[in-house]
Coordinates of C-alpha atoms in Angstrom, one line a residue:
Chain A
M1 CA -23.8 -10.9 -29.3
R2 CA -20.4 -11.6 -27.7
L3 CA -19.3 -13.6 -30.8
L4 CA -20.3 -10.7 -33.0
V5 CA -18.3 -8.2 -31.0
A6 CA -15.3 -10.5 -30.9
A7 CA -15.6 -11.1 -34.6
A8 CA -15.9 -7.4 -35.3
G9 CA -12.7 -6.9 -33.4
L10 CA -10.9 -9.3 -35.7
L11 CA -12.2 -8.1 -39.0
A12 CA -11.5 -4.8 -40.8
L13 CA -14.9 -3.3 -41.2
A14 CA -16.3 -1.6 -44.3
A15 CA -18.0 1.7 -44.7
P16 CA -20.4 1.8 -41.7
A17 CA -17.7 1.7 -39.2
A18 CA -15.5 4.1 -41.1
A19 CA -18.4 6.5 -41.3
L20 CA -18.9 6.2 -37.6
A21 CA -15.3 7.0 -37.0
A22 CA -15.4 9.8 -39.6
G23 CA -18.5 11.2 -37.9
R24 CA -16.7 11.1 -34.6
D25 CA -13.5 12.8 -35.4
G26 CA -14.0 14.1 -38.9
A27 CA -11.2 11.9 -40.4
A28 CA -11.6 8.4 -41.8
R29 CA -9.5 5.8 -40.1
S30 CA -8.0 3.2 -42.3
A31 CA -9.4 -0.3 -41.8
P32 CA -6.0 -2.0 -41.2
A33 CA -5.4 0.2 -38.1
R34 CA -8.2 -1.8 -36.5
A35 CA -6.6 -5.2 -36.8
G36 CA -6.3 -6.7 -33.3
M37 CA -8.8 -4.2 -31.9
V38 CA -12.3 -4.6 -30.4
R39 CA -15.1 -2.2 -31.0
L40 CA -16.9 -1.1 -27.8
P41 CA -20.4 0.3 -28.1
A42 CA -21.3 3.7 -26.7
G43 CA -22.4 3.6 -23.1
A44 CA -21.9 5.2 -19.7
Y45 CA -19.0 4.9 -17.2
R46 CA -19.7 5.4 -13.6
P47 CA -16.7 7.3 -12.1
L48 CA -15.4 6.3 -8.7
Y49 CA -16.1 9.7 -7.3
G50 CA -19.6 11.0 -7.8
R51 CA -22.9 10.7 -6.1
P52 CA -24.6 7.4 -6.5
G53 CA -27.6 7.7 -8.8
T54 CA -26.1 10.3 -11.2
P55 CA -26.2 9.0 -14.7
G56 CA -22.4 8.7 -15.3
V57 CA -20.0 9.8 -17.9
A58 CA -20.9 9.1 -21.5
V59 CA -18.5 7.1 -23.6
R60 CA -18.8 7.2 -27.3
T61 CA -18.2 4.1 -29.5
F62 CA -14.5 3.5 -29.7
W63 CA -12.0 0.8 -30.6
L64 CA -9.6 -0.7 -28.1
D65 CA -6.6 -3.0 -28.6
R66 CA -7.7 -6.5 -27.6
D67 CA -4.4 -7.0 -25.8
P68 CA -1.8 -4.8 -24.2
V69 CA 1.1 -3.7 -26.4
T70 CA 3.8 -6.4 -26.2
R71 CA 7.6 -6.1 -26.0
A72 CA 7.9 -7.4 -29.5
E73 CA 5.6 -4.6 -30.8
F74 CA 7.4 -2.0 -28.9
L75 CA 10.7 -3.3 -30.1
A76 CA 9.5 -2.9 -33.7
F77 CA 8.6 0.7 -32.8
V78 CA 12.1 1.3 -31.3
R79 CA 13.7 0.0 -34.4
D80 CA 11.7 2.4 -36.5
D81 CA 12.4 5.3 -34.2
P82 CA 15.6 4.9 -32.2
R83 CA 15.0 8.0 -30.2
W84 CA 12.9 5.8 -28.0
A85 CA 15.6 3.2 -27.4
R86 CA 16.7 2.5 -23.9
G87 CA 19.6 4.7 -23.0
R88 CA 18.8 7.2 -25.8
V89 CA 15.4 8.5 -24.6
S90 CA 15.4 12.1 -23.5
P91 CA 15.2 12.5 -19.7
E92 CA 12.4 14.9 -20.2
L93 CA 10.3 12.1 -21.8
A94 CA 11.1 9.3 -19.4
D95 CA 12.7 8.4 -16.1
R96 CA 15.9 7.1 -17.6
E97 CA 16.7 4.7 -14.8
G98 CA 13.5 2.8 -15.1
Y99 CA 12.9 3.1 -18.9
L100 CA 12.8 -0.4 -20.4
A101 CA 15.0 -1.4 -17.5
E102 CA 14.2 -5.1 -17.8
W103 CA 15.4 -5.2 -21.4
R104 CA 18.8 -6.6 -22.0
G105 CA 19.8 -4.0 -24.6
E106 CA 18.6 -1.4 -26.9
T107 CA 17.1 -4.0 -29.3
N108 CA 17.2 -7.0 -27.0
A109 CA 13.9 -7.4 -25.2
G110 CA 14.6 -11.0 -24.1
D111 CA 13.7 -14.4 -25.4
A112 CA 10.6 -15.5 -27.3
T113 CA 8.5 -15.7 -24.2
D114 CA 9.7 -12.3 -23.0
L115 CA 8.7 -10.8 -26.3
R116 CA 5.1 -11.8 -25.8
R117 CA 4.9 -10.1 -22.4
P118 CA 3.2 -6.7 -22.1
V119 CA 5.8 -4.0 -22.5
T120 CA 6.4 -2.1 -19.2
G121 CA 8.9 0.4 -18.0
V122 CA 7.5 2.9 -20.5
S123 CA 6.5 6.5 -19.8
W124 CA 3.3 8.2 -20.8
F125 CA 5.3 10.0 -23.5
A126 CA 6.6 6.8 -24.9
A127 CA 3.2 5.1 -24.9
R128 CA 1.6 8.1 -26.6
A129 CA 4.3 8.2 -29.2
Y130 CA 3.9 4.5 -30.0
C131 CA 0.1 4.8 -30.4
E132 CA 0.5 7.9 -32.6
A133 CA 3.0 6.0 -34.8
R134 CA 0.3 3.4 -35.3
G135 CA -2.3 5.9 -36.2
K136 CA -4.0 5.4 -32.9
R137 CA -4.1 7.1 -29.5
L138 CA -4.1 6.2 -25.8
P139 CA -7.6 5.5 -24.4
T140 CA -9.1 8.1 -22.1
A141 CA -9.5 7.1 -18.4
A142 CA -13.3 6.9 -19.0
E143 CA -12.9 4.6 -22.0
W144 CA -10.4 2.4 -20.1
E145 CA -12.6 2.2 -17.0
Y146 CA -15.6 1.5 -19.1
A147 CA -13.9 -1.4 -20.8
A148 CA -12.5 -2.6 -17.4
A149 CA -15.9 -2.7 -15.7
A150 CA -16.8 -5.7 -17.8
S151 CA -16.5 -9.3 -16.7
E152 CA -16.6 -12.3 -19.1
T153 CA -20.4 -12.1 -19.1
R154 CA -21.5 -8.6 -18.0
R155 CA -20.7 -5.1 -19.2
D156 CA -20.8 -3.6 -15.7
A157 CA -19.7 -6.1 -13.1
T158 CA -18.4 -3.6 -10.7
R159 CA -21.3 -4.3 -8.3
D160 CA -20.7 -8.0 -8.4
P161 CA -18.7 -8.9 -5.2
A162 CA -17.2 -12.0 -6.8
F163 CA -15.8 -10.0 -9.7
V164 CA -14.4 -7.3 -7.4
Q165 CA -12.8 -9.9 -5.1
R166 CA -11.3 -11.7 -8.1
L167 CA -9.7 -8.4 -9.3
V168 CA -8.3 -7.7 -5.8
A169 CA -6.7 -11.1 -5.8
L170 CA -5.3 -10.5 -9.3
Y171 CA -3.9 -7.1 -8.4
A172 CA -2.3 -8.4 -5.2
G173 CA -1.0 -11.6 -6.7
R174 CA 0.5 -10.4 -9.9
P175 CA 3.0 -13.0 -11.2
R176 CA 6.5 -11.7 -11.9
P177 CA 7.6 -11.4 -14.5
L178 CA 4.3 -10.6 -16.0
P179 CA 2.9 -13.5 -18.0
P180 CA 2.9 -13.4 -21.8
V181 CA -0.2 -11.9 -23.5
G182 CA -2.8 -14.5 -24.2
A183 CA -1.5 -17.0 -21.7
A184 CA -4.1 -19.1 -20.0
G185 CA -5.3 -18.0 -16.6
A186 CA -7.7 -15.7 -14.9
A187 CA -5.8 -12.6 -16.3
G188 CA -6.1 -13.8 -19.9
A189 CA -9.8 -14.5 -20.4
P190 CA -11.5 -12.0 -22.7
N191 CA -14.2 -9.9 -21.2
V192 CA -17.7 -9.6 -22.6
Y193 CA -16.5 -7.1 -25.2
G194 CA -13.6 -9.4 -26.2
V195 CA -10.9 -7.3 -24.6
R196 CA -8.2 -9.3 -22.7
G197 CA -5.7 -8.7 -19.9
L198 CA -7.1 -5.4 -18.5
H199 CA -6.7 -6.9 -15.0
G200 CA -3.8 -8.8 -13.5
L201 CA -1.2 -8.2 -16.3
A202 CA 0.2 -4.6 -16.4
W203 CA -1.4 -1.4 -15.1
E204 CA -2.1 0.7 -18.2
W205 CA -1.6 4.3 -19.1
V206 CA -4.5 6.5 -20.0
A207 CA -4.5 9.7 -22.1
D208 CA -5.8 12.2 -19.6
L209 CA -3.0 12.5 -17.0
D210 CA -4.2 15.9 -15.9
G211 CA -7.6 15.0 -14.7
A212 CA -10.3 12.5 -15.5
P213 CA -14.0 13.2 -16.2
S214 CA -16.0 13.8 -13.1
A215 CA -19.6 12.9 -12.7
S216 CA -20.6 16.1 -14.5
G217 CA -18.7 14.9 -17.6
H218 CA -16.2 17.7 -17.6
S219 CA -12.6 16.9 -17.3
H220 CA -11.0 19.1 -14.8
H221 CA -7.9 19.4 -12.7
A222 CA -8.6 17.9 -9.4
H223 CA -5.7 19.6 -7.8
A224 CA -7.0 23.1 -7.6
A225 CA -4.3 24.3 -5.2
G226 CA -1.6 23.4 -7.7
G227 CA -0.5 20.2 -6.3
R228 CA -1.7 16.7 -7.2
S229 CA -4.7 15.5 -5.4
H230 CA -3.9 14.1 -2.0
D231 CA -7.2 12.5 -1.6
A232 CA -6.0 9.2 -3.1
S233 CA -3.7 9.1 -0.1
C234 CA -6.1 9.0 2.8
A235 CA -9.0 7.2 4.3
G236 CA -11.0 10.3 3.5
A237 CA -10.9 9.1 -0.1
A238 CA -13.9 7.0 0.7
I239 CA -15.9 10.1 1.3
G240 CA -17.8 11.1 -1.8
A241 CA -16.9 7.8 -3.5
A242 CA -19.9 6.2 -5.3
D243 CA -18.9 2.7 -4.3
P244 CA -16.5 2.2 -1.4
T245 CA -16.3 -1.5 -2.1
N246 CA -14.7 -1.1 -5.5
Y247 CA -11.2 -1.6 -4.2
P248 CA -9.7 -2.3 -7.6
A249 CA -10.9 1.2 -8.8
F250 CA -9.3 2.8 -5.7
L251 CA -6.1 0.9 -6.4
R252 CA -6.0 2.2 -10.0
A253 CA -6.9 5.8 -8.9
A254 CA -4.2 5.8 -6.3
L255 CA -1.6 4.6 -8.8
R256 CA -2.6 7.3 -11.4
A257 CA -2.4 10.0 -8.6
G258 CA 1.2 9.1 -8.1
L259 CA 2.3 9.1 -11.7
T260 CA 3.8 11.8 -13.8
A261 CA 4.2 11.7 -17.6
R262 CA 7.8 10.7 -17.2
S263 CA 7.2 7.8 -14.7
T264 CA 8.1 4.3 -15.6
L265 CA 7.1 1.2 -13.6
E266 CA 7.9 -2.5 -13.9
T267 CA 4.2 -3.2 -13.9
L268 CA 2.9 -0.3 -16.0
G269 CA 2.3 -0.8 -19.7
F270 CA -0.5 0.4 -22.1
R271 CA -2.7 -0.4 -25.0
C272 CA -4.0 1.9 -27.8
A273 CA -7.5 3.1 -28.8
L274 CA -9.1 4.6 -31.8
Chain B
M1 CA 5.7 28.9 11.1
S2 CA 4.0 25.6 10.7
P3 CA 6.1 22.8 12.2
F4 CA 5.0 20.7 9.2
I5 CA 7.3 21.4 6.2
V6 CA 7.0 19.3 3.1
K7 CA 10.0 18.4 0.9
Q8 CA 9.5 16.5 -2.3
H9 CA 12.4 14.9 -4.1
A10 CA 10.5 13.9 -7.3
A11 CA 9.6 16.7 -9.6
R12 CA 5.9 16.5 -10.2
A13 CA 4.4 17.3 -13.5
A14 CA 0.6 17.1 -14.0
A15 CA -0.5 13.9 -12.4
A16 CA -3.5 11.7 -13.2
V17 CA -6.2 12.2 -10.6
L18 CA -9.9 11.6 -10.3
A19 CA -12.4 14.2 -9.5
L20 CA -13.3 14.3 -5.8
A21 CA -16.2 15.4 -3.8
G22 CA -16.6 16.1 -0.1
A23 CA -14.5 17.4 2.6
L24 CA -11.5 15.2 3.3
A25 CA -9.4 14.8 6.3
C26 CA -6.3 15.0 4.1
A27 CA -6.7 18.3 2.2
P28 CA -3.5 19.1 0.4
A29 CA -1.0 21.2 2.4
E30 CA -0.2 24.4 0.7
A31 CA 3.4 25.3 0.9
R32 CA 3.8 27.2 4.1
D33 CA 6.9 29.3 4.6
G34 CA 5.3 31.3 7.4
G35 CA 6.4 34.6 6.3
P36 CA 7.7 37.4 8.5
D37 CA 4.5 37.8 10.6
A38 CA 3.9 34.1 11.3
T39 CA 3.9 33.2 15.0
P40 CA 4.7 29.7 16.1
T41 CA 1.7 28.0 17.9
R42 CA 4.1 26.8 20.5
A43 CA 7.8 27.3 21.3
L44 CA 10.0 24.8 19.7
P45 CA 13.3 23.8 21.2
D46 CA 16.4 24.5 19.2
V47 CA 17.7 21.6 17.2
R48 CA 21.4 20.7 17.6
G49 CA 23.2 18.4 15.2
E50 CA 21.8 15.4 13.4
E51 CA 21.8 11.7 13.7
H52 CA 20.6 8.6 11.8
A53 CA 17.9 6.6 13.6
V54 CA 18.3 2.9 13.9
A55 CA 14.9 1.4 13.3
T56 CA 14.6 -2.1 14.6
A57 CA 12.6 -5.1 13.5
A58 CA 10.1 -6.6 16.0
P59 CA 10.3 -7.7 18.7
N60 CA 13.4 -5.6 19.3
V61 CA 13.4 -2.0 20.4
P62 CA 16.2 0.6 19.9
A63 CA 18.1 1.5 23.0
P64 CA 16.7 4.3 25.2
I65 CA 17.7 7.8 24.3
T66 CA 20.4 9.4 26.5
R67 CA 20.6 12.7 24.7
T68 CA 19.2 15.7 26.6
Y69 CA 18.5 18.0 23.7
A70 CA 16.5 18.0 20.5
T71 CA 18.3 16.9 17.3
K72 CA 17.5 16.3 13.7
V73 CA 16.9 12.6 13.3
I74 CA 17.1 11.0 9.8
V75 CA 14.8 8.0 9.5
E76 CA 14.8 5.7 6.4
L77 CA 11.9 3.4 5.7
E78 CA 11.4 1.4 2.5
T79 CA 8.0 -0.2 1.6
Q80 CA 8.3 -3.6 0.1
E81 CA 5.7 -6.2 -1.1
V82 CA 6.9 -9.7 -0.1
V83 CA 5.4 -13.2 0.0
K84 CA 6.0 -14.7 3.4
R85 CA 4.6 -17.3 5.7
L86 CA 1.4 -16.2 7.6
A87 CA 0.6 -19.6 9.0
D88 CA 1.6 -23.2 8.4
G89 CA 0.8 -23.9 4.7
V90 CA -0.4 -20.3 4.2
D91 CA 1.9 -17.9 2.4
Y92 CA 0.5 -14.4 2.1
T93 CA 1.4 -11.4 -0.1
F94 CA 2.4 -8.9 2.6
W95 CA 2.7 -5.2 2.0
T96 CA 5.3 -4.0 4.5
F97 CA 7.5 -1.2 5.9
G98 CA 11.0 -2.7 5.8
G99 CA 10.1 -6.3 4.6
D100 CA 8.2 -7.4 7.7
A101 CA 4.8 -6.9 9.3
P102 CA 4.8 -5.1 11.7
G103 CA 7.2 -2.5 10.4
R104 CA 10.3 -1.2 12.0
F105 CA 10.2 0.5 15.4
V106 CA 11.3 4.1 15.4
R107 CA 12.5 5.8 18.6
V108 CA 12.9 9.6 18.8
R109 CA 12.7 12.2 21.5
E110 CA 10.1 14.9 22.2
G111 CA 11.1 18.0 20.3
D112 CA 13.2 16.2 17.7
L113 CA 13.0 17.3 14.1
V114 CA 12.5 14.1 12.1
E115 CA 13.4 13.9 8.5
L116 CA 11.7 10.7 7.2
H117 CA 12.8 9.3 3.9
L118 CA 10.2 7.0 2.5
K119 CA 11.2 4.8 -0.4
N120 CA 9.0 2.4 -2.3
H121 CA 10.9 -0.6 -3.7
K122 CA 10.9 -0.7 -7.5
H123 CA 9.4 -4.2 -7.5
S124 CA 6.3 -2.9 -5.7
T125 CA 3.1 -2.9 -7.7
V126 CA 1.3 0.0 -6.0
P127 CA 2.1 3.4 -4.4
H128 CA 2.5 3.6 -0.7
N129 CA 2.8 6.5 1.9
I130 CA 2.9 6.9 5.6
D131 CA 0.6 8.3 8.2
L132 CA 2.3 8.5 11.6
H133 CA -0.1 9.2 14.5
A134 CA 2.7 11.2 16.2
V135 CA 2.6 13.8 13.4
T136 CA 0.6 17.0 13.6
G137 CA -0.1 18.0 10.0
P138 CA -2.2 16.9 7.0
G139 CA -2.7 13.1 6.9
G140 CA -0.1 12.6 9.6
G141 CA 2.3 12.8 6.7
A142 CA 0.3 10.8 4.2
A143 CA -0.5 13.9 2.1
A144 CA 3.2 14.5 1.5
T145 CA 4.5 11.0 1.0
L146 CA 2.6 9.3 -1.9
T147 CA 5.4 7.3 -3.5
I148 CA 5.2 5.2 -6.6
P149 CA 7.4 2.1 -7.0
G150 CA 11.0 3.2 -7.4
G151 CA 10.3 6.6 -5.9
E152 CA 11.2 8.4 -2.7
S153 CA 9.4 11.1 -0.7
V154 CA 10.9 13.1 2.2
L155 CA 8.8 14.3 5.1
S156 CA 10.0 16.7 7.8
F157 CA 8.1 16.9 11.0
R158 CA 8.6 18.0 14.6
A159 CA 7.8 15.4 17.2
L160 CA 5.6 17.7 19.3
N161 CA 3.9 15.1 21.5
P162 CA 5.6 12.4 23.4
G163 CA 3.9 8.9 23.5
L164 CA 3.7 5.6 21.7
Y165 CA 2.1 6.0 18.2
V166 CA 1.0 3.7 15.4
Y167 CA 2.1 4.5 11.9
H168 CA 0.5 2.9 8.8
C169 CA 0.2 3.3 5.1
A170 CA -2.8 5.4 4.1
V171 CA -3.0 5.0 0.3
S172 CA -6.5 4.3 -0.9
P173 CA -8.0 1.8 -0.4
V174 CA -6.6 2.2 3.1
P175 CA -8.1 -0.9 4.6
M176 CA -6.3 -3.0 2.1
H177 CA -2.9 -1.5 2.7
I178 CA -3.3 -1.9 6.5
A179 CA -4.8 -5.4 6.3
N180 CA -1.8 -6.5 4.2
G181 CA 0.6 -5.6 7.0
M182 CA 1.5 -1.9 6.7
Y183 CA 1.7 -0.7 10.3
G184 CA 4.4 -0.2 12.9
L185 CA 5.2 1.9 16.0
I186 CA 7.0 5.1 16.6
L187 CA 7.9 6.0 20.2
V188 CA 8.5 9.7 21.0
E189 CA 10.2 9.6 24.4
P190 CA 9.2 12.4 26.8
K191 CA 12.1 14.8 27.5
G192 CA 13.1 13.1 30.7
G193 CA 12.9 9.6 29.2
L194 CA 11.0 6.6 30.6
P195 CA 12.0 5.0 33.9
K196 CA 14.7 2.4 33.4
V197 CA 13.7 -1.2 33.0
D198 CA 15.7 -4.4 32.4
R199 CA 13.9 -5.5 29.1
E200 CA 11.9 -3.7 26.5
F201 CA 10.0 -5.5 23.7
Y202 CA 7.9 -4.5 20.7
V203 CA 4.6 -6.5 20.3
M204 CA 2.0 -5.6 17.7
Q205 CA -1.3 -7.3 17.3
S206 CA -3.2 -7.4 14.0
E207 CA -5.6 -9.5 12.0
F208 CA -5.4 -11.0 8.5
Y209 CA -8.3 -11.8 6.2
A210 CA -6.8 -14.3 3.8
K211 CA -8.5 -15.5 0.6
K212 CA -7.4 -18.9 -0.7
P213 CA -5.8 -18.5 -4.1
V214 CA -7.3 -20.0 -7.2
T215 CA -4.0 -21.5 -8.2
E216 CA -2.6 -24.2 -5.9
G217 CA 0.6 -23.0 -4.2
A218 CA 0.0 -19.3 -5.0
P219 CA 0.1 -16.9 -2.0
Y220 CA -3.1 -15.9 -0.2
T221 CA -4.4 -12.4 -0.7
L222 CA -6.9 -10.1 1.0
D223 CA -10.4 -11.3 1.5
M224 CA -12.3 -8.1 1.2
E225 CA -15.7 -9.4 2.3
K226 CA -14.3 -11.0 5.4
G227 CA -12.5 -7.7 6.1
A228 CA -15.7 -5.7 5.8
A229 CA -17.6 -8.3 8.0
E230 CA -14.7 -8.1 10.5
Q231 CA -14.3 -11.9 10.5
P232 CA -10.5 -12.5 10.4
S233 CA -8.8 -15.7 9.4
Y234 CA -6.0 -15.0 11.8
V235 CA -5.4 -12.7 14.8
V236 CA -1.6 -12.6 15.5
F237 CA 1.2 -11.0 17.3
N238 CA 4.0 -9.7 15.1
G239 CA 2.8 -10.6 11.8
S240 CA 2.3 -14.4 11.7
V241 CA 0.9 -17.3 13.7
G242 CA 3.5 -18.4 16.2
A243 CA 5.9 -15.4 15.6
L244 CA 6.4 -15.1 19.4
T245 CA 6.5 -18.8 20.2
G246 CA 9.2 -21.4 19.9
D247 CA 12.5 -19.8 18.7
G248 CA 10.6 -16.5 18.5
A249 CA 9.6 -16.4 22.2
L250 CA 10.7 -13.4 24.2
Q251 CA 13.2 -14.0 27.0
A252 CA 13.6 -12.6 30.5
K253 CA 15.1 -13.6 33.8
A254 CA 13.2 -13.9 37.0
G255 CA 13.5 -10.7 38.9
E256 CA 13.8 -8.5 35.9
S257 CA 11.5 -5.6 35.1
V258 CA 9.9 -5.8 31.7
R259 CA 8.2 -3.2 29.5
L260 CA 6.1 -4.1 26.5
F261 CA 5.4 -1.5 23.8
V262 CA 2.1 -3.0 22.5
G263 CA 0.6 -1.8 19.3
N264 CA -2.6 -2.8 17.5
G265 CA -2.5 -2.4 13.7
G266 CA -6.1 -3.6 13.4
P267 CA -7.4 -3.2 10.8
N268 CA -10.6 -3.8 12.8
L269 CA -10.3 -5.4 16.2
V270 CA -9.7 -3.9 19.6
S271 CA -7.4 -6.1 21.7
S272 CA -8.0 -7.2 25.3
F273 CA -4.3 -7.6 26.1
H274 CA -3.4 -9.9 28.9
V275 CA -0.3 -11.8 30.0
I276 CA -1.2 -15.1 31.6
G277 CA 0.7 -15.4 34.8
E278 CA 1.3 -11.7 35.3
V279 CA -0.3 -8.5 36.5
F280 CA 0.7 -5.2 35.0
D281 CA 2.2 -3.0 37.7
N282 CA 1.9 0.1 35.5
V283 CA -0.2 0.8 32.4
Y284 CA 0.3 3.8 30.2
G285 CA -3.2 3.6 28.8
E286 CA -3.5 4.2 25.0
G287 CA 0.2 4.7 24.8
G288 CA 0.1 8.1 26.5
T289 CA 2.8 9.5 28.8
M290 CA 1.1 9.0 32.1
V291 CA 0.8 5.9 34.2
S292 CA -3.0 5.8 33.9
Q293 CA -3.6 2.7 36.1
R294 CA -1.7 0.3 38.3
N295 CA -2.3 -3.4 39.0
V296 CA -4.1 -4.2 35.8
Q297 CA -4.9 -7.7 34.6
T298 CA -6.1 -6.9 31.0
T299 CA -5.8 -3.6 29.2
L300 CA -7.5 -2.4 26.0
V301 CA -5.5 -1.6 22.9
P302 CA -7.5 0.2 20.3
A303 CA -7.2 -0.6 16.6
G304 CA -4.8 2.0 15.4
G305 CA -3.6 2.6 18.9
S306 CA -1.2 1.3 21.6
A307 CA -0.5 0.7 25.3
I308 CA 2.6 0.5 27.3
V309 CA 2.6 -2.1 30.1
E310 CA 5.2 -2.8 32.8
F311 CA 5.6 -5.8 35.1
R312 CA 8.3 -7.7 37.0
A313 CA 9.0 -11.3 36.2
E314 CA 8.9 -12.9 39.6
Q315 CA 8.8 -16.6 38.8
P316 CA 10.5 -18.8 36.1
G317 CA 8.2 -20.3 33.5
N318 CA 6.3 -19.3 30.4
L319 CA 4.2 -16.2 30.4
V320 CA 1.6 -16.2 27.7
L321 CA 0.6 -13.1 25.8
V322 CA -3.0 -13.3 24.6
D323 CA -5.9 -11.3 23.3
H324 CA -8.4 -12.3 26.0
S325 CA -11.2 -12.4 23.5
I326 CA -10.1 -15.9 23.9
F327 CA -11.3 -17.6 20.7
R328 CA -8.8 -15.4 19.0
A329 CA -5.9 -16.8 21.1
F330 CA -6.9 -20.4 20.9
N331 CA -8.3 -20.6 17.3
K332 CA -6.8 -17.7 15.4
G333 CA -3.2 -17.3 16.6
A334 CA -3.3 -14.4 19.1
L335 CA -0.8 -16.1 21.4
G336 CA 2.8 -15.3 22.2
M337 CA 5.3 -16.3 24.9
I338 CA 7.9 -14.9 27.3
K339 CA 10.2 -17.5 28.6
V340 CA 11.4 -16.6 32.1
T341 CA 14.4 -18.4 33.4
G342 CA 15.9 -18.5 36.8
A343 CA 15.5 -19.9 40.3
D344 CA 12.1 -20.9 41.6
N345 CA 10.4 -18.5 43.9
P346 CA 8.1 -20.7 46.1
A347 CA 7.2 -17.9 48.4
V348 CA 5.3 -16.4 45.4
Y349 CA 3.9 -19.5 43.8
S350 CA 4.1 -23.2 44.6
Q351 CA 1.9 -26.2 44.3
L352 CA 1.1 -27.8 47.6
K353 CA -0.7 -30.8 46.2
G354 CA -1.7 -32.1 42.8
L355 CA -0.6 -33.5 39.5
P356 CA 2.9 -32.5 38.3
M357 CA 2.8 -29.2 36.7
A358 CA 3.1 -29.4 32.9
G359 CA 5.7 -27.4 31.1
H360 CA 7.3 -26.0 34.2

């Protein structure tokens, strides 16, 4: 089954997949857009906050880049659209001090090894623009978390203490600079869907900055009082959490709580979805 | 008017958050400007002038405050994630305030208006914030200081209560941030100051739960399961095994009065703090402002709490700081030293018969 999923990710599929995509969003996606992507079957994602036992948020079949977007790929995008070059990007669309700060110049992203590293120092606006230019989009938080719950052998390994501990070690021990995509090591192995590098390379942007689906399945603003949620910032965050041992999920949630659409981080990149 | 005013430097657009349930200790603080009818809950002294705090690295303590009025104190702390030695052959990925565990010691005076600038170094991989136990207000400051790498938050608070307080990072998952080394002490001196002593030191106990890395030579990281089971790999003073021994030992002279500001960052264990060879003349239990007991051998320091102990070094030799849950001292590193120099005092201690005393 794993082989089939991996193979599906490598091949451009014919009508059935196109029909699926067409049924999903009413527009046919061209097959070449799916090169380098993996198809993840529909399922449920269990959000961090929500009563244990509730069925979880439904995720429809979707395609996800097998790897994070690399510096080389982003460089090609910048060449096509110089508005996104370092030094030229609008301050409304990125924190200019951090934007592509590790690049050596507008079109110099480093040596051959550097070019294979995940691109980081990009804002949500930049990530979204890249995906749209490729006929894709950013994954939703639910889609990303759904993909990230998988280990090499299981779709939902979030209750497996060994998996969780391994992620904690990857998150705390991130090599710097970030290793190239596809490099050997714990961070590089494909998960059961065939997706690689979700943990231990870069943190990754998701589409829904202004709220993630709750247990009820409705996306809503968690900061009713007009500020961002502060609950990621206290021990009280464990109250109401479905699984207080899922430290990696708490780490990701806390990071997202601190980001704005303009933010850039040395360890924050992205991949695209369809 | 609430004494807790929040200032944010970074403009915040819509931020990514997850849906949350349940009442939480750190509900967001709505902007409070008091309005014309607001009455202060207690009278606050006027603030005169401003100064920059000098926050010191352990085991040093900033000099006692001589000022007799409340002022605005500007404090700068930067969170950094660094790989350092935890024990021989064991490097650990520490998360710190100021590059060391424990974090810098901050000293202010009761009534001061503290403007705390919290920066997170751009190389950090996760956001950090700060909860100071001295702060009255949401999250002890945590609700206002969530700071992503490269960012800065500014918190303004009035030091209403004197005492010796722990501060720590409180970003979720909190146990991980604390277990990685994010704690320190802030002393709010009472208005009249503390009685004068010859030496003051900053000692902070904590545990580490260290998971061996998969790759040889890589740093150790948090062992979550051991943390939850409360089975530390190391219990140490001032952030590493042996930090207060050898060249790191504290120094005093026979006849001097010594005050230890003792903190316990936890994350889990309560300390049974004892100095071998001494009796505490005064103990300010739990870091409060009253001498709560005199003539104490061993005092408890709660996790996330503190104690202040005072004694006089009467006799030259080595005084040994321990957690008297003694396996921790012998097997896990909870051992430190004060080297007392000076003339012998045989009236107080002498050997009348026996083998030569070792290490004297």
